[in-house]
Short mmCIF file of C-alpha atoms in Angstrom, two decimals:
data_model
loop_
_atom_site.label_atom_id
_atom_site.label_comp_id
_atom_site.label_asym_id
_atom_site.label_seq_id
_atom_site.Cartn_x
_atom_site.Cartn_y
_atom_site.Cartn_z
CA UNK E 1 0.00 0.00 0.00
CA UNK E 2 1.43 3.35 -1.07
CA UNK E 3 1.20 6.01 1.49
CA UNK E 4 2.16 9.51 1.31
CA UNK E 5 4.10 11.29 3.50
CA UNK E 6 2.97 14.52 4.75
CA UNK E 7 5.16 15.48 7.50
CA UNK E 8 6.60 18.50 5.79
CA UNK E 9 3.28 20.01 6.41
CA UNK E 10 4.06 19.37 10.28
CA UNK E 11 5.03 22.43 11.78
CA UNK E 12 6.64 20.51 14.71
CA UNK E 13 7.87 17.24 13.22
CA UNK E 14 11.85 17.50 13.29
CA UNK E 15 14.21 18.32 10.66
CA UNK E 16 16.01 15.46 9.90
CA UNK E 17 13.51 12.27 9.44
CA UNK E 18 15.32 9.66 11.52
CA UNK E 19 17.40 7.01 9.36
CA UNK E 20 17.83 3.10 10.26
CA UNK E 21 14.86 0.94 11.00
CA UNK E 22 12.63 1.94 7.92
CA UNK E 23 9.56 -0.45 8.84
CA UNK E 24 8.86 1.42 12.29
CA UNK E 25 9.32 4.96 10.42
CA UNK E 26 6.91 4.40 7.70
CA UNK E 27 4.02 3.68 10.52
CA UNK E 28 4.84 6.96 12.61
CA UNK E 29 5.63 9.23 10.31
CA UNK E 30 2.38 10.88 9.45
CA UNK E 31 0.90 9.88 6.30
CA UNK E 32 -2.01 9.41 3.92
CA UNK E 33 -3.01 6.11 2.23
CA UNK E 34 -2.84 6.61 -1.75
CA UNK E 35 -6.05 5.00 -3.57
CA UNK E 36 -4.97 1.65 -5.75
CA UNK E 37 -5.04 3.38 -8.73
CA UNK E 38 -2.77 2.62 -12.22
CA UNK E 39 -3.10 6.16 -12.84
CA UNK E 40 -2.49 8.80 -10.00
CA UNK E 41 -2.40 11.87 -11.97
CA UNK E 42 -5.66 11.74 -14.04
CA UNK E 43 -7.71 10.38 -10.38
CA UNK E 44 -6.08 13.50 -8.68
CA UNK E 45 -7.62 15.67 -11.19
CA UNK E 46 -10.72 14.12 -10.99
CA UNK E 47 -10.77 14.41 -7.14
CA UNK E 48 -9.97 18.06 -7.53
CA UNK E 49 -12.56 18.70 -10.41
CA UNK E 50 -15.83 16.96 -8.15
CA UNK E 51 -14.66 19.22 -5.36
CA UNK E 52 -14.54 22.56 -7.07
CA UNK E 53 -17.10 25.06 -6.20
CA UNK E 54 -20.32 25.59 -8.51
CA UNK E 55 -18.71 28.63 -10.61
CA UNK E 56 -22.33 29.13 -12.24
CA UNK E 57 -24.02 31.76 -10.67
CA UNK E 58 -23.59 35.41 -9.26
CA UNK E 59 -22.75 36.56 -5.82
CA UNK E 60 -21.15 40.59 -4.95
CA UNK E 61 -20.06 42.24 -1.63
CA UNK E 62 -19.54 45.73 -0.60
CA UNK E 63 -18.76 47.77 2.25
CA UNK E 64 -20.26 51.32 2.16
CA UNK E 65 -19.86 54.01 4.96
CA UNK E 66 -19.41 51.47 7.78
CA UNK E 67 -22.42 49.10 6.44
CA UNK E 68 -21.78 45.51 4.17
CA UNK E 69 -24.00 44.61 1.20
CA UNK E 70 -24.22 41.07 0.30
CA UNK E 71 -26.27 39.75 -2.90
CA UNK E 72 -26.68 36.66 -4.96
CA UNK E 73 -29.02 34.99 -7.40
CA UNK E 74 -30.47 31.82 -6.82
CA UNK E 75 -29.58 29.43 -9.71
CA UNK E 76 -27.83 26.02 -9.80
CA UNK E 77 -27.10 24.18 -12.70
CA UNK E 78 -25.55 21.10 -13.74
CA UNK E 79 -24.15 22.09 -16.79
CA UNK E 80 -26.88 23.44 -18.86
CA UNK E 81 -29.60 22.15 -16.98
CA UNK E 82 -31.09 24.04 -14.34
CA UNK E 83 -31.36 21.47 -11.37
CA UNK E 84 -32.77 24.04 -8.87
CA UNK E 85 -34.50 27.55 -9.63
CA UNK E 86 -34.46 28.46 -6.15
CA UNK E 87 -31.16 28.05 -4.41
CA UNK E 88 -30.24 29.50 -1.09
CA UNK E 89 -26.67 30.89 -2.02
CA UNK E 90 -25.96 31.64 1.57
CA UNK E 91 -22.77 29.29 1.26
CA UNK E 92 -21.28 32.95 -0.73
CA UNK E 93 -20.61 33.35 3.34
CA UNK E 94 -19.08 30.00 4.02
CA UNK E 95 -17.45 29.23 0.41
CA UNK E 96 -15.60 32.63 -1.86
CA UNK E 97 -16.91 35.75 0.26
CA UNK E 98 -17.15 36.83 4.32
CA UNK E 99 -18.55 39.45 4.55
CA UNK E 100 -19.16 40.47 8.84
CA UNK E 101 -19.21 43.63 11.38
CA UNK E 102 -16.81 43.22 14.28
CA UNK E 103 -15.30 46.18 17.00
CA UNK E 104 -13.15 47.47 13.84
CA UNK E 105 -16.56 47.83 11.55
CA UNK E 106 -17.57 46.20 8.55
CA UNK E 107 -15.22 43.53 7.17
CA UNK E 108 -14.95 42.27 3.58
CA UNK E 109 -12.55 38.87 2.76
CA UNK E 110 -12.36 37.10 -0.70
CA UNK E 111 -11.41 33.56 0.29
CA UNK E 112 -11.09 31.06 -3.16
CA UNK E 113 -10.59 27.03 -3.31
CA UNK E 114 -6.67 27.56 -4.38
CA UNK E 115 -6.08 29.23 -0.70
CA UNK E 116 -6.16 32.91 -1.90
CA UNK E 117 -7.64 35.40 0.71
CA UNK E 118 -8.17 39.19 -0.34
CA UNK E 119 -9.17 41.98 2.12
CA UNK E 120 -11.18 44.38 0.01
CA UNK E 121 -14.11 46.99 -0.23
CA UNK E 122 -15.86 45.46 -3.70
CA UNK E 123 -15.75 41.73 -5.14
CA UNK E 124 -18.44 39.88 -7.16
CA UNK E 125 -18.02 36.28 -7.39
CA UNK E 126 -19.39 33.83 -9.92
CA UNK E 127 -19.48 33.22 -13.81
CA UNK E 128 -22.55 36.08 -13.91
CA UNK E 129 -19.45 38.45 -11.71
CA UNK E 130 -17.85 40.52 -15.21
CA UNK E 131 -21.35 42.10 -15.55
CA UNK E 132 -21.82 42.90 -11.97
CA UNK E 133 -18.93 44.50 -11.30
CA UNK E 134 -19.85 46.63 -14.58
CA UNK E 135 -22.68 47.90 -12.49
CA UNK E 136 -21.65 47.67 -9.40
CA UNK E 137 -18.16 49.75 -10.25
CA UNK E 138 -20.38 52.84 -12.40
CA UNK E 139 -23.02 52.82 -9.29
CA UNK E 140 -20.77 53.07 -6.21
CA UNK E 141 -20.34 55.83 -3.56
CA UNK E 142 -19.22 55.12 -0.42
CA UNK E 143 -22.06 57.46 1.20
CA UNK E 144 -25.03 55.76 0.27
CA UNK E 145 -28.20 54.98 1.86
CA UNK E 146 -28.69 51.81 2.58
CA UNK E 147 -31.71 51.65 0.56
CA UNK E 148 -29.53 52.71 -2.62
CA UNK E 149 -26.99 50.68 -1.91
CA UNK E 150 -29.93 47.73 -1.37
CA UNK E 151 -31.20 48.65 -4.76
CA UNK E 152 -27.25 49.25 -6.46
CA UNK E 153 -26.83 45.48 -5.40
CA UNK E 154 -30.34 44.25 -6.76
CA UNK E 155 -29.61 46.04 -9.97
CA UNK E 156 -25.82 44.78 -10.57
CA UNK E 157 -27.35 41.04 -9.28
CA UNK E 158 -30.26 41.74 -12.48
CA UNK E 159 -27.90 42.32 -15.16
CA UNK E 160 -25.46 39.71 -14.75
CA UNK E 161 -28.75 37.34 -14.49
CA UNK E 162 -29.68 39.57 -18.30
CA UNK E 163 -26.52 38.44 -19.42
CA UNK E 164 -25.01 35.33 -18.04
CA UNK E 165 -26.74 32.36 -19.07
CA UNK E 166 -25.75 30.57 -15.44
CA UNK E 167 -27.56 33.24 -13.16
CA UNK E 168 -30.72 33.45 -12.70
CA UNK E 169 -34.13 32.89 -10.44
CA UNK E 170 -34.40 35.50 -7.44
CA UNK E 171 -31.98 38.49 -6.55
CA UNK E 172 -31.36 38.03 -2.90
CA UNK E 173 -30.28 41.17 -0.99
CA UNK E 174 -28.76 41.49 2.73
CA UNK E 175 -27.83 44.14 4.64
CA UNK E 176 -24.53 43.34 7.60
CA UNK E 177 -24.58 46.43 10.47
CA UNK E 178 -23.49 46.49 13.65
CA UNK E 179 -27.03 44.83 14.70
CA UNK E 180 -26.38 41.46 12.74
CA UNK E 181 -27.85 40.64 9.14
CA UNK E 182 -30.98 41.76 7.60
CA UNK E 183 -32.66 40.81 4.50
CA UNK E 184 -33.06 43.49 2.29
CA UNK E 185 -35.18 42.12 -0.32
CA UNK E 186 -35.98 39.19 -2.42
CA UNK E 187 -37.30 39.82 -5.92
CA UNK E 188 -37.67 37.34 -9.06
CA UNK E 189 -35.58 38.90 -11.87
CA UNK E 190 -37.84 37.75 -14.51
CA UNK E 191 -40.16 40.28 -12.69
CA UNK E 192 -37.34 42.78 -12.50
CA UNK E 193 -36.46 43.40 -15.72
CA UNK E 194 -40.28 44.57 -16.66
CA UNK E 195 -39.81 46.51 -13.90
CA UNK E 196 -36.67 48.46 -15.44
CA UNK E 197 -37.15 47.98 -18.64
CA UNK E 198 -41.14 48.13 -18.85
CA UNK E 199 -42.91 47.17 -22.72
CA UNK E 200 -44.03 50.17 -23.77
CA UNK E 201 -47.25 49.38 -26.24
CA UNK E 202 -46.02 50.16 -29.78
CA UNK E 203 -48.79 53.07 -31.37
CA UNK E 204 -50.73 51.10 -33.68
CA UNK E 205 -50.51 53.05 -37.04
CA UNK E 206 -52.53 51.09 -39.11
CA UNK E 207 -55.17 48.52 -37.98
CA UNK E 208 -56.91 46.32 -40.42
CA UNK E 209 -60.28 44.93 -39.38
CA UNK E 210 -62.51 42.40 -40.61
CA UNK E 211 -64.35 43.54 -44.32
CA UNK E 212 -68.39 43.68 -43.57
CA UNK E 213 -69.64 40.59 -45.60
CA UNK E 214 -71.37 41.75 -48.59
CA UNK D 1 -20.22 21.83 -23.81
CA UNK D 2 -20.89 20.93 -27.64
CA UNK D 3 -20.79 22.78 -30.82
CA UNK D 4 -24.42 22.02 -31.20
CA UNK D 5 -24.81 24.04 -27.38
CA UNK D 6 -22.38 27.39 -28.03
CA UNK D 7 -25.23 29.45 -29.30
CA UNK D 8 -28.43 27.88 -27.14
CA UNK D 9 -31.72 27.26 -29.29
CA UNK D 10 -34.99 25.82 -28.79
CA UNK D 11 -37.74 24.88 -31.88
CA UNK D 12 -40.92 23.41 -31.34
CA UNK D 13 -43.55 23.32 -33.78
CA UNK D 14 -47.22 21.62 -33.23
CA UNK D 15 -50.13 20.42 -34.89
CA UNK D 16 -53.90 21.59 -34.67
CA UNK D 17 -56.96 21.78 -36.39
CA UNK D 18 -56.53 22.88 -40.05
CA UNK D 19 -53.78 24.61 -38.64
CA UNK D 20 -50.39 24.73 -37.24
CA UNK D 21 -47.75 26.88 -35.16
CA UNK D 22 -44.26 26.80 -34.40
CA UNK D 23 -42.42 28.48 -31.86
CA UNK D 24 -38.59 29.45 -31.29
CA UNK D 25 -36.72 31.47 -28.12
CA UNK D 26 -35.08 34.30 -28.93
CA UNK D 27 -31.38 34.11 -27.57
CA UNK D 28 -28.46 34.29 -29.12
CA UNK D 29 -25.45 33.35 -26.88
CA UNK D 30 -21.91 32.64 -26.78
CA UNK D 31 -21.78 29.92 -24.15
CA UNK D 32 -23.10 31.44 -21.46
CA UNK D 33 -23.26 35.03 -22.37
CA UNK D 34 -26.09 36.22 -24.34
CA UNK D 35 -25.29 38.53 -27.08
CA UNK D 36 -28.90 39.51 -28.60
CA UNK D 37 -32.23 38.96 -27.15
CA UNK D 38 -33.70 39.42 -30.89
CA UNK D 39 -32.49 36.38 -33.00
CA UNK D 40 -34.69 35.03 -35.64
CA UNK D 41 -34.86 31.56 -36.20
CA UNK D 42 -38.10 30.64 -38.05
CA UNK D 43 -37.80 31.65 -41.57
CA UNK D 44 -40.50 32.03 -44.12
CA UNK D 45 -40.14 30.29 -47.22
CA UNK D 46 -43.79 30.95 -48.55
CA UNK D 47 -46.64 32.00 -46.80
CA UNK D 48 -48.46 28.36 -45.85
CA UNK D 49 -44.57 26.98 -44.99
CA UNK D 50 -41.98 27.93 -42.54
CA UNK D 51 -38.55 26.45 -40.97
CA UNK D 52 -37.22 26.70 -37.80
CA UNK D 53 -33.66 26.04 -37.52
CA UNK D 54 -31.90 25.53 -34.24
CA UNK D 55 -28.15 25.08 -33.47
CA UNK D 56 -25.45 26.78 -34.93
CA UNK D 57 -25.86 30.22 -35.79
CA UNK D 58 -24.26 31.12 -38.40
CA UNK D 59 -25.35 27.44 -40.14
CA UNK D 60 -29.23 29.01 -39.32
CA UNK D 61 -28.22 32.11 -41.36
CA UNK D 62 -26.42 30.30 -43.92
CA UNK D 63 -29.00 27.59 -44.41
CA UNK D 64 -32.15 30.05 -44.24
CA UNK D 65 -30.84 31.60 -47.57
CA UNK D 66 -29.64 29.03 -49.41
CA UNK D 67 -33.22 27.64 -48.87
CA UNK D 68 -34.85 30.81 -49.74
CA UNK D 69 -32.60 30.63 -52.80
CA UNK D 70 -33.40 27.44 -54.00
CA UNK D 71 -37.04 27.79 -53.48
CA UNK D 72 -37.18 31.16 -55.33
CA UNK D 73 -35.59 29.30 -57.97
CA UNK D 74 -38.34 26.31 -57.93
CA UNK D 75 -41.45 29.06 -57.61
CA UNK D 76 -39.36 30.33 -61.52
CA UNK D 77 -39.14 26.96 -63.23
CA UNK D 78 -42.63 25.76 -61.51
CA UNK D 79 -44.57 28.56 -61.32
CA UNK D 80 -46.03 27.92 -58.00
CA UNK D 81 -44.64 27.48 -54.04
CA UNK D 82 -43.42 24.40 -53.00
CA UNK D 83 -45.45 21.59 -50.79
CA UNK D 84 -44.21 20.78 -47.45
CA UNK D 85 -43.51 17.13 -48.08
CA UNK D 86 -41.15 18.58 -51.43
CA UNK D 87 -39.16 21.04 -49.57
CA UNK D 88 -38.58 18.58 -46.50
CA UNK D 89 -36.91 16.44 -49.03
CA UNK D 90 -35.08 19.25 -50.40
CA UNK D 91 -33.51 20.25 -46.86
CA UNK D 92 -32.88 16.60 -46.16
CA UNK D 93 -30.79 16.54 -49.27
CA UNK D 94 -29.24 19.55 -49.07
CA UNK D 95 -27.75 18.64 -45.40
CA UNK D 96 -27.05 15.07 -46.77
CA UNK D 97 -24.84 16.80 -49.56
CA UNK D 98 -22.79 18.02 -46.73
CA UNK D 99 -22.40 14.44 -44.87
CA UNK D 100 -18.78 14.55 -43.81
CA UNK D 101 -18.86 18.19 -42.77
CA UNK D 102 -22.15 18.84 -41.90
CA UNK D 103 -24.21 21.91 -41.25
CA UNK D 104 -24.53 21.91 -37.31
CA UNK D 105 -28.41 22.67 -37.83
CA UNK D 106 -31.37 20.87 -36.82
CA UNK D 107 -34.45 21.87 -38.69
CA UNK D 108 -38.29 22.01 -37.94
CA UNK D 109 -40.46 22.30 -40.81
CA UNK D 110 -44.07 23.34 -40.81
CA UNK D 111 -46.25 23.99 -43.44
CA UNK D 112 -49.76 23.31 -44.82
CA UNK D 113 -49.71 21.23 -47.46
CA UNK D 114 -52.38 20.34 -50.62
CA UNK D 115 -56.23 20.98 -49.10
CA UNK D 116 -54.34 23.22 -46.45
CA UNK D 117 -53.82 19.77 -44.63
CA UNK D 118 -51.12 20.63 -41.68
CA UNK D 119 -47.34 18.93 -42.12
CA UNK D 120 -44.99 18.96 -39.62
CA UNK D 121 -41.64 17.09 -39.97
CA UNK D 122 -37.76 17.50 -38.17
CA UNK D 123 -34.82 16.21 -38.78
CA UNK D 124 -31.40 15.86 -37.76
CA UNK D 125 -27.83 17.38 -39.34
CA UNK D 126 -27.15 14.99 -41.35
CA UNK D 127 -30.54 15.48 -42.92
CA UNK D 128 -32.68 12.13 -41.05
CA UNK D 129 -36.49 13.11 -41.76
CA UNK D 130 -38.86 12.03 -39.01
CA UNK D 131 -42.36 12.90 -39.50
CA UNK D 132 -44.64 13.48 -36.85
CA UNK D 133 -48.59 14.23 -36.52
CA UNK D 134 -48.67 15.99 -33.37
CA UNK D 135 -45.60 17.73 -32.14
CA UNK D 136 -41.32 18.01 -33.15
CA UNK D 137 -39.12 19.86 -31.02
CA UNK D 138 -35.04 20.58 -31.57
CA UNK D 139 -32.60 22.38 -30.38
CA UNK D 140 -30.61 22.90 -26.46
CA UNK D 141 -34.01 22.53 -24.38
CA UNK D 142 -35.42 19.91 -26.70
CA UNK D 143 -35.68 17.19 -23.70
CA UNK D 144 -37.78 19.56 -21.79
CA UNK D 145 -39.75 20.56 -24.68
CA UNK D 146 -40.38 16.89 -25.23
CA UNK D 147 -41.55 16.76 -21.59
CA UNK D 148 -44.00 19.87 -21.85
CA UNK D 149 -45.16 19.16 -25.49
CA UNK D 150 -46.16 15.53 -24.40
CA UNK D 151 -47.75 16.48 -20.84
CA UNK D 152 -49.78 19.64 -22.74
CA UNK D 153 -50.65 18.17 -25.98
CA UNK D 154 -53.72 17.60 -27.16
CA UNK D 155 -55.09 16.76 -30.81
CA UNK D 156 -57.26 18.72 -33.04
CA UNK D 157 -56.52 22.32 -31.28
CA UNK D 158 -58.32 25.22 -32.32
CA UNK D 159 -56.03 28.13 -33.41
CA UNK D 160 -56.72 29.43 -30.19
CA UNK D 161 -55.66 26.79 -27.75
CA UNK D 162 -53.10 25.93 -29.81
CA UNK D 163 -51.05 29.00 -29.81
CA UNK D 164 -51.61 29.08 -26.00
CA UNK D 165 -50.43 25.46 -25.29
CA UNK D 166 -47.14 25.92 -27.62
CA UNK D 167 -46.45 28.98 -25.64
CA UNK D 168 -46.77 27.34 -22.53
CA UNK D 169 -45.18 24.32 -23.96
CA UNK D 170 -41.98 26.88 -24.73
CA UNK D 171 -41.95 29.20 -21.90
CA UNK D 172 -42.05 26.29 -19.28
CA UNK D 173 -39.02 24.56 -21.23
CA UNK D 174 -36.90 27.33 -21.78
CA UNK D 175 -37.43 28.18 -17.92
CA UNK D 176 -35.05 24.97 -17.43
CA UNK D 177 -32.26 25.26 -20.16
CA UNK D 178 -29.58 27.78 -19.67
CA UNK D 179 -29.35 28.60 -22.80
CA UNK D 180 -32.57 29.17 -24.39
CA UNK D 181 -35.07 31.89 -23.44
CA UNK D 182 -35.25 35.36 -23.01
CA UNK D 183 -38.54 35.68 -24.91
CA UNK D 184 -40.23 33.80 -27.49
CA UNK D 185 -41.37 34.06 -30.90
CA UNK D 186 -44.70 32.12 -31.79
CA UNK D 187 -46.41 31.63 -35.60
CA UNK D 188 -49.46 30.49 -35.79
CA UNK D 189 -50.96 29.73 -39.67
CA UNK D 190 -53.90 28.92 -40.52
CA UNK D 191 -55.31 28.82 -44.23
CA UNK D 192 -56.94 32.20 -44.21
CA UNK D 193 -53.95 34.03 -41.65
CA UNK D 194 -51.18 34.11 -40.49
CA UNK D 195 -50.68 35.36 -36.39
CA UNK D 196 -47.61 36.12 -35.39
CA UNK D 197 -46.84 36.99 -31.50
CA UNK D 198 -43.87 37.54 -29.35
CA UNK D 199 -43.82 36.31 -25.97
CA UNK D 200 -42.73 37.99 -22.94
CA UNK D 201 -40.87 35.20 -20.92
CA UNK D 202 -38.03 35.41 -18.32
CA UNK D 203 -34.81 37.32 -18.93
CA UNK D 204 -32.66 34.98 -17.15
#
């Protein structure tokens, strides 16, 4: 049985890994077994690929004048199926954003699956993120209400759901103070865009109606 | 994701009563971001016959006129429009001609054909003609569509019901395909007239 051996990741293990007896080393040095496999490589990149992080969907932070907007769409899809309309994509506080209030104010952190950690005021995560961060960066003050920053993150949350094909179903907005969380407001972006972009009846110029029958 | 998936389509088309409609979304994409919320995919060749093509876009373009061409040719030497069953045959050969580098298109041909009877036929790339009496769908949401169109179906429609149950039929399928939606665009022919409606679906 192949093991590996992960005692460089040991902060206290020593140095120099003792030499002599190599049967009594292998069992206390600390290890991992390795899956019977004839190919390592590809089942490693499998393994890594099943535990990556649904990339299709929309989620954006920001931190305004000592307040922190979270918001996120609600689609999940398996490819290009749509396996759930509704999603609760509260993980955005667990998984790629934290977004919190603490004694030093409001705190924004971009955490991803390759280790990287960012401290920052704006970040939109997701495949639907380009177009949010288009309206998110033209729409931003720091002193805003926190109704228009409510509506700033409903709106940038909207488009990317217009535009990317893997966001969707209902823009989810939350407000983080220093009295805990607060949902904003939950609206279906089908309804949404009417709401922005309302049909406007076209004038009817010419209208033909039925000829009386002789 | 496939070639037939980068630009996201969906084609039904359905049978009534002395009538028929077909239906396509409106999205053109780029894998997963939409580009125009206006494409056309159902193309008239003569008034009682239309095509739907879904897949590739360009291919759509590309076939539309070289169909339009060749029919426009056939309404010179003939003198009259084409039949249904004769220009499913034509399409079928066309694509056929193109058998080792095909046109990434799926077509869905509609039409009313001598004594205005309704025709209705699809087929795949390579030009494989199924007929059907009731209902063909193609294109990215074509397993939902097949869901919707069997659960909603009914035969001998009146014009009215009909165009409600393909838009239904549409809406509800597109709802669960990425890449298919963001509005509709529904024909429905009868022998006298010819309706033709856009739907207001989800933009997302």
């Amino acid at each position: 049985m192949m093991r590996i051996d992960t005692s460089g990741l040991d902060p206290f293990a020593p140095f120099t890994s003792a030499s002599g007896d190599v049967c009594g080393d292998v069992l206390s040095v600390p290890s991992f077994e390795l899956p019977r496999t004839t190919d390592f490589d590809g089942f490693q990149k499998k393994s890594v690929q099943m535990v990556k992080p649904a990339k299709g969907t929309t989620t954006l932070a920001f931190i305004f004048k000592d307040r922190v907007i979270v918001a996120a769409d609600s689609r999940a899809s398996m490819g290009r199926y749509i396996c759930a309309k509704y999603v609760f994509h509260f993980g955005i506080l667990t998984g790629t954003m934290i977004a919190g209030w603490d004694e030093t104010g409001p705190g924004l952190y971009y955490v991803d699956s390759e280790g990287g950690r960012l401290k920052g005021k704006r970040f939109s995560v997701g495949s639907g993120s380009p177009y949010a961060y288009g309206v998110l960066d033209d729409g931003y003050r720091y002193n805003m209400s926190v109704e228009e920053a409510g509506e700033l993150g409903r709106r940038a949350i909207y488009h990317a759901t217009f535009r990317d094909a893997a966001s969707g179903g209902v823009a989810s907005v939350y407000h983080v103070g220093p009295n805990g969380w607060q949902k904003l407001s939950g609206d279906d972006v089908g309804d949404l865009h009417y709401k922005y972009y309302p049909v406007i009846a076209a004038p009817v110029e010419q209208e033909m109606s039925e000829a009386p029958s002789a | 994701m496939s070639i037939f998936e980068y630009n996201g389509s969906a084609v039904v088309a359905m049978v009534g009563k002395n009538c028929f409609a077909i239906a396509s979304d409106r999205r053109l994409g780029v894998n997963l971001q939409t580009i125009a919320t206006d494409f056309q995919r159902i193309h008239k060749i003569h008034p009682k016959l239309y095509i739907g093509l879904s897949g590739l876009a360009t291919d759509v373009q590309t076939l539309s006129q070289k169909l339009a061409f060749r029919h426009k040719l056939y309404v010179l030497r003939e003198e009259r429009d084409m039949r249904p069953e004769t220009f499913a045959s034509l399409v079928s050969a066309l694509l056929y001609e193109k058998r080792f580098g095909p046109y990434l298109c799926m077509p869905v041909i509609a039409g009313l054909g001598d004594d205005n009877v309704p025709f209705i036929c699809t087929m795949d790339c390579l030009g494989a003609k199924e007929l059907a009496k009731d209902f063909v769908v193609s294109g990215t949401a074509s397993e939902s569509l097949y869901g919707a169109c069997e659960s909603m179906f009914k035969a001998d429609m009146e014009p009215d019901e009909l165009f409600e149950t393909i838009s239904q039929a549409l809406l509800a399928s597109v709802d669960r395909d990425c890449l298919s939606g963001w509005g509709g665009h529904v024909l429905l022919v009868t022998p006298t007239e010819v309706h033709e409606k856009t739907l207001k679906g989800r933009m997302d």
